[in-house]
Amino acid sequence: MLSLLAINLFSALFIARDYFYSFSLIYGQLKCYLIAFFIANYIRDTHSLRILGYAFASILIIQGVIVLEQLFLGVIFTAELLGRQVNLESAAGLDTINRAAGTLGHPHNMAMYLNLIIPWVGFQLAEEKTNRRRIYLATGLFLGLFAVLASGSRGAWLGLAVGTFTSVMIWYRRQGKSPVVALFSLTIFVSVLFSVLYAASDTFRTRLSSDDKGAALVRVPLMEVASEIIQANPLDGVGVANYTGEMLFYDRTTTNVASFYNQPVHNTFLLIAAETGLPSLALFIGLIVIALRTAYVLTLSETEEHSALGFGMLASLIGWFIHNQVNHTSPFTESTLWLIFGMLIAAQNQLRRQQKLDASSTE
């Protein structure tokens, strides 16, 4: 984390042409670091972890209700009252579909945010024993999934599906069930769910089967521009948070995409490499790998809160990694991602303290 901060500071001071945006991002990065540090040190017992899970479920309920209102009424949570975009009309063949954004300003942002929360709530539901709380968690899970479906974000759907599928397979193995039986049952469940969604949801069906007028294909020339930037500046990039200001100089595409679509490459990892170099990308991927390993270790815990967190965060991080291949975000200002890092560290510290206590008691 300190190395990533040092690279971004160096980039802002010596590489970036427009350092205002660079230092704005670094300010956000410092806030995210403080969030992770606070959570890692403040959450010192399993009860606090469980309470955080309930808080996340309340977020799913709130966003789900807001999306329902935006889709079917559209008079309360409007762009004028929220001060930001609340939906997006996307091409679907000869027609358009309305994609909800909740309070996050863009459907992809909402889907990426909710996907970091949904798996943990789902696995906490599987471990919950109290009926009233199970209903509460199930309500949050249902409304959260509905909101992600209404976002129309195909990358989010794929990420959530792959991440959850992976965690559920590991969960089945923890239950002592045959991997073949688990894979067969999951395949049947996914097939039935896909068929139901395809038949019942117009958003799901049209986003998968209708022409999007090149919305997906524009990612290809954007990636070509990013590749040009990385090849020209492999070690230091063009400056943190300076991508869009520099991309025109590196546009060698036949469509001159930068001249009419001044947006960053829709791939977070290419964006990091283009702005701050390949060493920065390697460090960030290393951080994700450490978080995934920590989540997997937590899945082996006998404590329900720790295992639920481990399974949930494993699914979330895998889904986030996949979604960010086709949609970009700024991971250094993605506070929920760093909240997850903080929770993983806190849970890991709890396990270590418990192991020390068990070891001393046996002696």
XYZ file of C-alpha atoms in Angstrom:
363
model
C 0.000 0.000 0.000
C 2.812 2.403 0.863
C 4.595 1.545 -2.386
C 1.451 2.280 -4.400
C 1.057 5.593 -2.598
C 4.701 6.467 -3.255
C 4.330 5.671 -6.969
C 1.221 7.835 -7.252
C 2.928 10.718 -5.429
C 5.961 10.485 -7.716
C 3.660 10.376 -10.731
C 1.730 13.436 -9.564
C 4.898 15.439 -8.868
C 7.085 14.500 -11.822
C 5.021 12.795 -14.554
C 1.504 14.216 -14.662
C 0.871 17.352 -16.687
C -2.396 18.117 -14.906
C -1.527 17.539 -11.263
C -4.874 18.838 -9.920
C -6.616 15.578 -10.836
C -3.594 13.600 -9.644
C -3.651 15.064 -6.145
C -7.434 14.763 -6.002
C -7.029 11.016 -6.576
C -4.231 10.804 -3.988
C -6.491 12.555 -1.465
C -9.125 9.884 -2.132
C -6.461 7.185 -1.830
C -5.441 8.448 1.606
C -9.079 8.410 2.730
C -9.437 4.798 1.552
C -6.260 3.827 3.401
C -7.622 5.389 6.585
C -10.891 3.475 6.159
C -9.004 0.187 5.781
C -6.754 0.996 8.756
C -9.693 1.982 10.968
C -11.749 -1.123 10.157
C -8.726 -3.419 10.558
C -8.127 -2.120 14.080
C -11.670 -1.324 15.215
C -13.381 -4.636 14.351
C -12.018 -6.847 17.106
C -14.784 -9.447 17.583
C -17.090 -11.603 15.493
C -20.197 -9.768 16.707
C -18.971 -6.572 15.035
C -18.410 -8.493 11.790
C -21.968 -9.786 11.921
C -23.314 -6.265 12.526
C -21.425 -5.014 9.458
C -23.105 -7.754 7.431
C -26.514 -6.550 8.628
C -25.535 -2.976 7.690
C -24.600 -4.145 4.193
C -27.976 -5.874 3.906
C -29.676 -2.569 4.723
C -27.731 -0.944 1.857
C -29.033 -3.606 -0.517
C -32.594 -2.986 0.664
C -32.280 0.785 0.243
C -30.732 0.586 -3.234
C -33.243 -2.070 -4.303
C -36.200 0.058 -3.204
C -34.731 3.116 -4.948
C -34.263 1.140 -8.183
C -37.853 -0.129 -7.963
C -39.087 3.449 -7.622
C -36.920 4.682 -10.497
C -38.160 1.950 -12.819
C -41.879 1.989 -12.016
C -42.619 5.506 -10.691
C -39.704 7.855 -11.312
C -41.038 10.742 -9.240
C -39.056 10.552 -5.967
C -35.461 9.482 -6.671
C -35.015 11.613 -9.769
C -31.894 13.132 -11.293
C -33.042 16.614 -10.202
C -33.514 15.610 -6.549
C -30.405 13.427 -6.299
C -28.202 15.762 -8.323
C -26.844 12.959 -10.476
C -27.795 10.572 -13.247
C -30.324 7.938 -12.167
C -30.661 5.876 -15.338
C -29.133 5.201 -18.718
C -30.869 4.439 -21.989
C -28.919 1.858 -23.980
C -29.473 0.700 -27.539
C -31.121 -2.701 -27.891
C -31.724 -3.568 -31.523
C -34.146 -1.028 -32.956
C -35.284 0.064 -29.490
C -33.719 1.196 -26.197
C -33.835 -0.148 -22.658
C -33.836 1.856 -19.449
C -31.042 0.820 -17.066
C -31.279 1.943 -13.432
C -28.369 3.570 -11.588
C -29.788 3.931 -8.070
C -27.886 6.676 -6.247
C -24.502 5.808 -7.782
C -24.766 7.920 -10.958
C -24.207 5.126 -13.501
C -25.557 1.557 -13.805
C -22.041 0.079 -13.946
C -21.044 1.938 -10.769
C -24.107 0.703 -8.917
C -23.624 -2.887 -10.082
C -19.925 -2.882 -9.159
C -20.722 -1.487 -5.710
C -23.544 -3.938 -4.970
C -21.533 -6.912 -6.232
C -18.962 -6.212 -3.512
C -21.743 -6.609 -0.928
C -24.174 -9.222 -2.235
C -22.067 -12.415 -1.826
C -21.261 -11.744 1.834
C -24.927 -11.120 2.644
C -25.782 -14.350 0.824
C -23.308 -16.462 2.779
C -24.279 -14.757 6.032
C -27.861 -15.760 5.237
C -26.702 -19.381 4.847
C -25.142 -19.259 8.330
C -27.933 -17.310 10.074
C -30.022 -19.204 12.626
C -32.655 -16.622 13.642
C -35.731 -16.637 11.394
C -36.387 -12.909 11.684
C -32.835 -12.073 10.671
C -32.938 -14.622 7.870
C -35.981 -12.857 6.412
C -34.177 -9.531 6.715
C -31.021 -10.832 4.985
C -33.074 -12.622 2.314
C -34.960 -9.387 1.570
C -31.677 -7.523 1.165
C -30.271 -10.254 -1.048
C -33.351 -10.332 -3.303
C -33.534 -6.543 -3.712
C -29.776 -6.302 -4.278
C -29.899 -8.935 -7.014
C -32.883 -7.185 -8.574
C -30.937 -3.892 -8.642
C -27.928 -5.550 -10.316
C -30.242 -7.141 -12.878
C -31.879 -3.753 -13.533
C -28.454 -2.169 -14.083
C -28.115 -4.076 -17.366
C -24.387 -4.476 -16.704
C -23.286 -7.653 -18.473
C -19.818 -7.493 -16.933
C -21.380 -7.303 -13.471
C -23.640 -10.283 -14.201
C -20.700 -12.373 -15.380
C -18.479 -11.355 -12.477
C -21.144 -12.062 -9.865
C -21.991 -15.418 -11.468
C -18.374 -16.639 -11.715
C -17.399 -15.360 -8.259
C -20.438 -16.858 -6.562
C -20.099 -20.137 -8.466
C -16.470 -20.461 -7.311
C -17.273 -19.734 -3.670
C -20.286 -22.066 -3.626
C -18.131 -24.880 -5.051
C -15.621 -24.388 -2.226
C -18.493 -24.168 0.265
C -19.849 -27.501 -0.969
C -16.419 -29.035 -0.492
C -16.335 -27.694 3.075
C -19.647 -29.492 3.658
C -17.992 -32.769 2.634
C -20.035 -33.162 -0.552
C -18.684 -34.643 -3.761
C -17.343 -31.999 -6.197
C -19.071 -33.821 -9.056
C -22.444 -33.718 -7.273
C -21.865 -30.063 -6.363
C -20.947 -29.146 -9.938
C -23.967 -31.025 -11.328
C -26.429 -29.384 -8.895
C -24.969 -25.941 -9.469
C -25.096 -26.390 -13.250
C -28.773 -27.374 -13.062
C -29.542 -24.418 -10.769
C -27.707 -21.912 -12.997
C -29.405 -23.287 -16.119
C -32.867 -22.979 -14.577
C -32.103 -19.483 -13.235
C -30.777 -18.368 -16.623
C -33.886 -19.687 -18.378
C -36.229 -17.939 -15.926
C -34.371 -14.621 -16.220
C -34.212 -14.859 -19.998
C -37.955 -15.467 -20.194
C -39.069 -13.014 -17.486
C -36.638 -10.079 -17.683
C -36.707 -7.864 -20.755
C -33.465 -6.157 -19.633
C -31.642 -9.471 -19.249
C -32.907 -10.849 -22.550
C -32.254 -7.764 -24.676
C -28.804 -7.074 -23.209
C -27.720 -10.599 -24.127
C -29.411 -11.009 -27.493
C -29.953 -7.578 -29.094
C -27.538 -5.363 -30.981
C -26.044 -2.636 -28.754
C -24.962 -0.417 -31.686
C -21.247 -0.901 -31.007
C -21.311 -0.048 -27.289
C -19.326 -3.184 -26.458
C -17.034 -3.056 -29.506
C -15.800 0.459 -28.671
C -13.765 -1.175 -25.908
C -11.451 -2.710 -28.514
C -9.992 0.542 -29.912
C -9.862 1.939 -26.381
C -7.688 -1.015 -25.393
C -5.502 -0.420 -28.440
C -4.885 3.160 -27.278
C -4.039 1.908 -23.778
C -1.604 -0.609 -25.251
C 0.125 2.188 -27.186
C 0.491 4.227 -24.002
C 1.892 1.267 -22.054
C 4.383 0.380 -24.782
C 5.609 3.976 -24.912
C 5.706 4.430 -21.104
C 6.054 0.974 -19.535
C 7.651 2.072 -16.252
C 6.063 5.410 -15.370
C 2.909 5.847 -17.510
C 1.474 9.215 -18.480
C 0.619 10.400 -14.986
C -1.885 9.315 -12.375
C -5.460 10.471 -13.244
C -4.160 11.968 -16.514
C -5.236 9.266 -18.967
C -8.005 11.105 -20.826
C -5.846 14.201 -21.221
C -3.081 12.191 -22.891
C -4.900 9.501 -24.856
C -5.321 11.608 -28.013
C -1.530 11.711 -28.514
C -1.357 7.901 -28.540
C -4.412 7.149 -30.675
C -3.265 5.060 -33.673
C -6.641 3.428 -34.246
C -8.318 3.466 -37.647
C -11.444 5.040 -36.107
C -9.570 7.789 -34.173
C -11.626 6.801 -31.152
C -10.076 9.422 -28.847
C -11.381 12.244 -31.039
C -15.047 11.400 -30.413
C -15.047 9.195 -27.296
C -12.931 10.863 -24.659
C -13.293 8.114 -22.063
C -10.658 6.003 -20.282
C -10.032 2.443 -21.392
C -12.784 0.227 -20.003
C -10.295 -1.965 -18.154
C -9.061 -0.935 -14.714
C -5.812 -2.881 -14.961
C -4.833 -1.423 -18.332
C -5.747 1.995 -16.939
C -3.403 1.590 -13.954
C -0.552 0.413 -16.198
C -1.115 3.284 -18.654
C -1.210 5.947 -15.940
C 1.484 4.794 -13.502
C 3.341 1.953 -15.235
C 3.639 -1.809 -15.082
C 5.357 -1.902 -11.642
C 2.309 -0.161 -10.165
C -0.004 -2.678 -11.839
C 2.075 -5.572 -10.478
C 1.839 -4.173 -6.942
C -1.916 -3.710 -7.169
C -2.498 -7.203 -8.552
C -0.290 -8.503 -5.745
C -2.566 -6.743 -3.257
C -5.627 -8.404 -4.805
C -3.908 -11.814 -4.695
C -3.092 -11.346 -0.984
C -6.724 -10.394 -0.308
C -7.960 -13.477 -2.201
C -5.582 -15.720 -0.259
C -6.731 -14.186 3.045
C -10.374 -14.715 2.086
C -9.668 -18.353 1.213
C -7.941 -18.923 4.581
C -11.006 -17.496 6.301
C -13.254 -19.999 4.488
C -11.418 -22.744 6.407
C -12.340 -21.228 9.774
C -14.730 -23.035 12.096
C -16.214 -19.688 13.173
C -19.400 -18.954 11.231
C -18.759 -15.209 10.948
C -15.228 -15.722 9.634
C -16.163 -18.415 7.131
C -19.167 -16.421 5.846
C -16.914 -13.389 5.392
C -14.285 -15.511 3.643
C -16.718 -17.096 1.184
C -18.443 -13.774 0.526
C -15.274 -11.762 -0.001
C -13.743 -14.472 -2.179
C -16.766 -14.250 -4.483
C -16.781 -10.438 -4.359
C -13.106 -10.050 -5.256
C -13.267 -12.596 -8.076
C -16.364 -10.847 -9.429
C -14.712 -7.431 -9.069
C -11.620 -8.651 -10.929
C -13.754 -9.951 -13.815
C -16.050 -6.924 -13.995
C -13.063 -4.582 -14.124
C -11.851 -6.262 -17.295
C -14.706 -4.589 -19.193
C -15.580 -1.580 -17.016
C -13.135 0.772 -15.384
C -13.081 2.257 -11.915
C -10.531 4.076 -9.815
C -9.529 1.422 -7.265
C -7.647 3.971 -5.153
C -10.882 5.853 -4.469
C -13.166 2.776 -4.310
C -13.855 3.010 -0.564
C -15.910 -0.209 -0.410
C -12.982 -2.196 -1.826
C -10.711 -0.881 0.924
C -13.409 -1.510 3.507
C -13.262 -5.145 2.384
C -9.471 -5.170 2.731
C -9.860 -3.786 6.255
C -12.425 -6.447 7.205
C -10.201 -9.229 5.878
C -7.265 -7.948 7.934
C -9.478 -7.613 11.018
C -10.826 -11.159 10.649
C -7.315 -12.513 10.044
C -6.077 -10.794 13.209
C -8.989 -12.271 15.163
C -8.071 -15.766 14.003
C -4.428 -15.264 14.962
C -5.364 -14.034 18.438
C -7.673 -17.017 18.883
C -4.941 -19.418 17.758
C -2.520 -17.901 20.264
C -5.093 -18.249 23.040
C -5.764 -21.870 22.086
C -2.048 -22.621 21.985
C -1.429 -21.043 25.414
C -4.407 -22.863 26.954
C -3.138 -26.261 25.727
C 0.288 -25.549 27.200
